[in-house]
Amino acid sequence: KDVSLRPYLASECKDLSDAERWRRDVMKEASRKISEIQNASLGEYRIRELNDEINKLLREKGHWERRIIELGGTDYIAKARRERDAQFQGAEAQGSAGYKYFG
């Protein structure tokens, strides 16, 4: 099994340090895509595609954060509630159930 591949399910991860690493990995990937989506020359299709990918990554980040808590690590969910990290604050459409728009 290749250790460089993120597990499909966060619940498959049994080690806190690995879970922390995968959370960081997801955050880096989301940050790259958020930077990319702000490129004015992108077409509408690419913007929609990136937006879907970013939302998927943010959902995955939440899975890792819950797994980290289960493994006895830092509660990033509570920490984010207090800090409200501006980088991951997309506009949320009314009735969109947490789906955010970044581009």
CSV table of N, CA, C and O in Angstrom, one decimal, residues 7-49:
chain,number,residue,atom,x,y,z
A,7,PRO,N,-5.9,8.1,2.4
A,7,PRO,CA,-7.0,7.0,2.5
A,7,PRO,C,-8.3,7.6,2.0
A,7,PRO,O,-8.6,8.8,2.2
A,8,TYR,N,-9.1,6.7,1.4
A,8,TYR,CA,-10.4,7.2,0.9
A,8,TYR,C,-11.3,7.6,2.0
A,8,TYR,O,-12.0,8.6,1.9
A,9,LEU,N,-11.3,6.9,3.1
A,9,LEU,CA,-12.1,7.2,4.3
A,9,LEU,C,-11.2,7.6,5.4
A,9,LEU,O,-10.3,6.9,5.8
A,10,ALA,N,-11.5,8.7,6.0
A,10,ALA,CA,-10.7,9.2,7.2
A,10,ALA,C,-10.8,8.2,8.3
A,10,ALA,O,-9.8,8.0,9.0
A,11,SER,N,-11.9,7.4,8.4
A,11,SER,CA,-12.0,6.4,9.5
A,11,SER,C,-11.0,5.3,9.3
A,11,SER,O,-10.8,4.6,10.3
A,12,GLU,N,-10.4,5.1,8.1
A,12,GLU,CA,-9.4,4.1,7.9
A,12,GLU,C,-8.1,4.4,8.6
A,12,GLU,O,-7.2,3.6,8.8
A,13,CYS,N,-7.9,5.7,8.9
A,13,CYS,CA,-6.6,6.2,9.5
A,13,CYS,C,-6.6,5.9,11.0
A,13,CYS,O,-7.5,6.3,11.7
A,14,LYS,N,-5.6,5.2,11.4
A,14,LYS,CA,-5.5,4.8,12.9
A,14,LYS,C,-4.5,5.6,13.6
A,14,LYS,O,-4.4,5.5,14.8
A,15,ASP,N,-3.7,6.5,13.0
A,15,ASP,CA,-2.6,7.2,13.6
A,15,ASP,C,-2.9,8.7,13.6
A,15,ASP,O,-3.2,9.3,12.5
A,16,LEU,N,-2.8,9.4,14.7
A,16,LEU,CA,-3.1,10.8,14.8
A,16,LEU,C,-2.2,11.6,13.9
A,16,LEU,O,-2.6,12.5,13.2
A,17,SER,N,-0.9,11.3,13.9
A,17,SER,CA,0.0,12.2,13.1
A,17,SER,C,-0.3,12.0,11.6
A,17,SER,O,-0.1,13.0,10.9
A,18,ASP,N,-0.7,10.8,11.2
A,18,ASP,CA,-1.1,10.7,9.8
A,18,ASP,C,-2.3,11.5,9.5
A,18,ASP,O,-2.4,12.1,8.5
A,19,ALA,N,-3.3,11.4,10.4
A,19,ALA,CA,-4.5,12.2,10.2
A,19,ALA,C,-4.2,13.7,10.1
A,19,ALA,O,-4.8,14.4,9.3
A,20,GLU,N,-3.3,14.2,10.9
A,20,GLU,CA,-2.9,15.6,10.9
A,20,GLU,C,-2.3,15.9,9.6
A,20,GLU,O,-2.6,16.9,8.9
A,21,ARG,N,-1.5,15.0,9.1
A,21,ARG,CA,-0.8,15.2,7.8
A,21,ARG,C,-1.8,15.2,6.7
A,21,ARG,O,-1.7,16.1,5.8
A,22,TRP,N,-2.8,14.3,6.7
A,22,TRP,CA,-3.8,14.3,5.6
A,22,TRP,C,-4.6,15.6,5.6
A,22,TRP,O,-5.0,16.1,4.6
A,23,ARG,N,-4.9,16.1,6.8
A,23,ARG,CA,-5.7,17.3,6.9
A,23,ARG,C,-4.9,18.5,6.3
A,23,ARG,O,-5.5,19.3,5.6
A,24,ARG,N,-3.6,18.5,6.6
A,24,ARG,CA,-2.8,19.6,6.1
A,24,ARG,C,-2.7,19.5,4.5
A,24,ARG,O,-2.8,20.5,3.8
A,25,ASP,N,-2.7,18.2,4.1
A,25,ASP,CA,-2.6,18.0,2.6
A,25,ASP,C,-3.9,18.5,1.9
A,25,ASP,O,-3.8,19.1,0.9
A,26,VAL,N,-5.0,18.2,2.5
A,26,VAL,CA,-6.3,18.7,2.0
A,26,VAL,C,-6.4,20.2,2.0
A,26,VAL,O,-6.8,20.8,1.0
A,27,MET,N,-5.9,20.8,3.1
A,27,MET,CA,-5.9,22.3,3.2
A,27,MET,C,-5.0,22.9,2.1
A,27,MET,O,-5.4,23.9,1.5
A,28,LYS,N,-3.9,22.3,1.9
A,28,LYS,CA,-2.9,22.8,0.8
A,28,LYS,C,-3.6,22.8,-0.5
A,28,LYS,O,-3.5,23.7,-1.3
A,29,GLU,N,-4.2,21.6,-0.8
A,29,GLU,CA,-4.9,21.4,-2.1
A,29,GLU,C,-6.0,22.4,-2.3
A,29,GLU,O,-6.2,23.0,-3.3
A,30,ALA,N,-6.8,22.6,-1.2
A,30,ALA,CA,-7.9,23.6,-1.3
A,30,ALA,C,-7.4,25.0,-1.5
A,30,ALA,O,-7.9,25.8,-2.3
A,31,SER,N,-6.3,25.3,-0.8
A,31,SER,CA,-5.7,26.7,-1.0
A,31,SER,C,-5.2,26.9,-2.4
A,31,SER,O,-5.5,28.0,-2.9
A,32,ARG,N,-4.6,25.9,-3.0
A,32,ARG,CA,-4.2,26.1,-4.4
A,32,ARG,C,-5.4,26.3,-5.3
A,32,ARG,O,-5.3,27.2,-6.2
A,33,LYS,N,-6.4,25.6,-5.1
A,33,LYS,CA,-7.6,25.7,-6.0
A,33,LYS,C,-8.3,27.0,-5.7
A,33,LYS,O,-8.8,27.6,-6.7
A,34,ILE,N,-8.3,27.5,-4.5
A,34,ILE,CA,-8.9,28.8,-4.2
A,34,ILE,C,-8.1,29.9,-4.9
A,34,ILE,O,-8.7,30.8,-5.5
A,35,SER,N,-6.8,29.8,-4.9
A,35,SER,CA,-6.0,30.8,-5.6
A,35,SER,C,-6.2,30.7,-7.1
A,35,SER,O,-6.3,31.7,-7.8
A,36,GLU,N,-6.3,29.5,-7.6
A,36,GLU,CA,-6.6,29.3,-9.1
A,36,GLU,C,-7.9,29.8,-9.5
A,36,GLU,O,-8.0,30.5,-10.6
A,37,ILE,N,-8.9,29.7,-8.7
A,37,ILE,CA,-10.3,30.1,-9.1
A,37,ILE,C,-10.4,31.6,-9.2
A,37,ILE,O,-11.3,32.2,-9.9
A,38,GLN,N,-9.5,32.3,-8.6
A,38,GLN,CA,-9.5,33.8,-8.6
A,38,GLN,C,-8.9,34.4,-9.9
A,38,GLN,O,-8.8,35.6,-10.0
A,39,ASN,N,-8.4,33.5,-10.8
A,39,ASN,CA,-7.9,33.9,-12.0
A,39,ASN,C,-9.0,34.4,-12.9
A,39,ASN,O,-9.9,33.6,-13.3
A,40,ALA,N,-9.0,35.7,-13.3
A,40,ALA,CA,-10.1,36.3,-14.1
A,40,ALA,C,-10.3,35.7,-15.5
A,40,ALA,O,-11.3,35.8,-16.1
A,41,SER,N,-9.2,35.0,-16.0
A,41,SER,CA,-9.3,34.5,-17.4
A,41,SER,C,-10.0,33.1,-17.5
A,41,SER,O,-10.1,32.6,-18.6
A,42,LEU,N,-10.3,32.5,-16.4
A,42,LEU,CA,-11.0,31.2,-16.4
A,42,LEU,C,-12.4,31.3,-17.0
A,42,LEU,O,-13.1,32.2,-16.7
A,43,GLY,N,-12.7,30.3,-17.7
A,43,GLY,CA,-14.1,30.2,-18.2
A,43,GLY,C,-15.1,29.7,-17.2
A,43,GLY,O,-14.7,29.2,-16.1
A,44,GLU,N,-16.3,29.9,-17.4
A,44,GLU,CA,-17.4,29.6,-16.5
A,44,GLU,C,-17.4,28.1,-16.1
A,44,GLU,O,-17.5,27.7,-14.9
A,45,TYR,N,-17.1,27.2,-17.1
A,45,TYR,CA,-17.1,25.8,-16.8
A,45,TYR,C,-16.0,25.4,-15.8
A,45,TYR,O,-16.2,24.7,-14.9
A,46,ARG,N,-14.8,26.0,-16.1
A,46,ARG,CA,-13.7,25.7,-15.2
A,46,ARG,C,-13.9,26.3,-13.8
A,46,ARG,O,-13.6,25.6,-12.8
A,47,ILE,N,-14.5,27.4,-13.7
A,47,ILE,CA,-14.8,28.0,-12.4
A,47,ILE,C,-15.8,27.1,-11.6
A,47,ILE,O,-15.6,26.8,-10.4
A,48,ARG,N,-16.8,26.6,-12.3
A,48,ARG,CA,-17.8,25.7,-11.7
A,48,ARG,C,-17.1,24.4,-11.2
A,48,ARG,O,-17.4,23.9,-10.1
A,49,GLU,N,-16.2,23.9,-12.1
A,49,GLU,CA,-15.5,22.7,-11.8
A,49,GLU,C,-14.6,22.9,-10.5
A,49,GLU,O,-14.6,22.0,-9.6
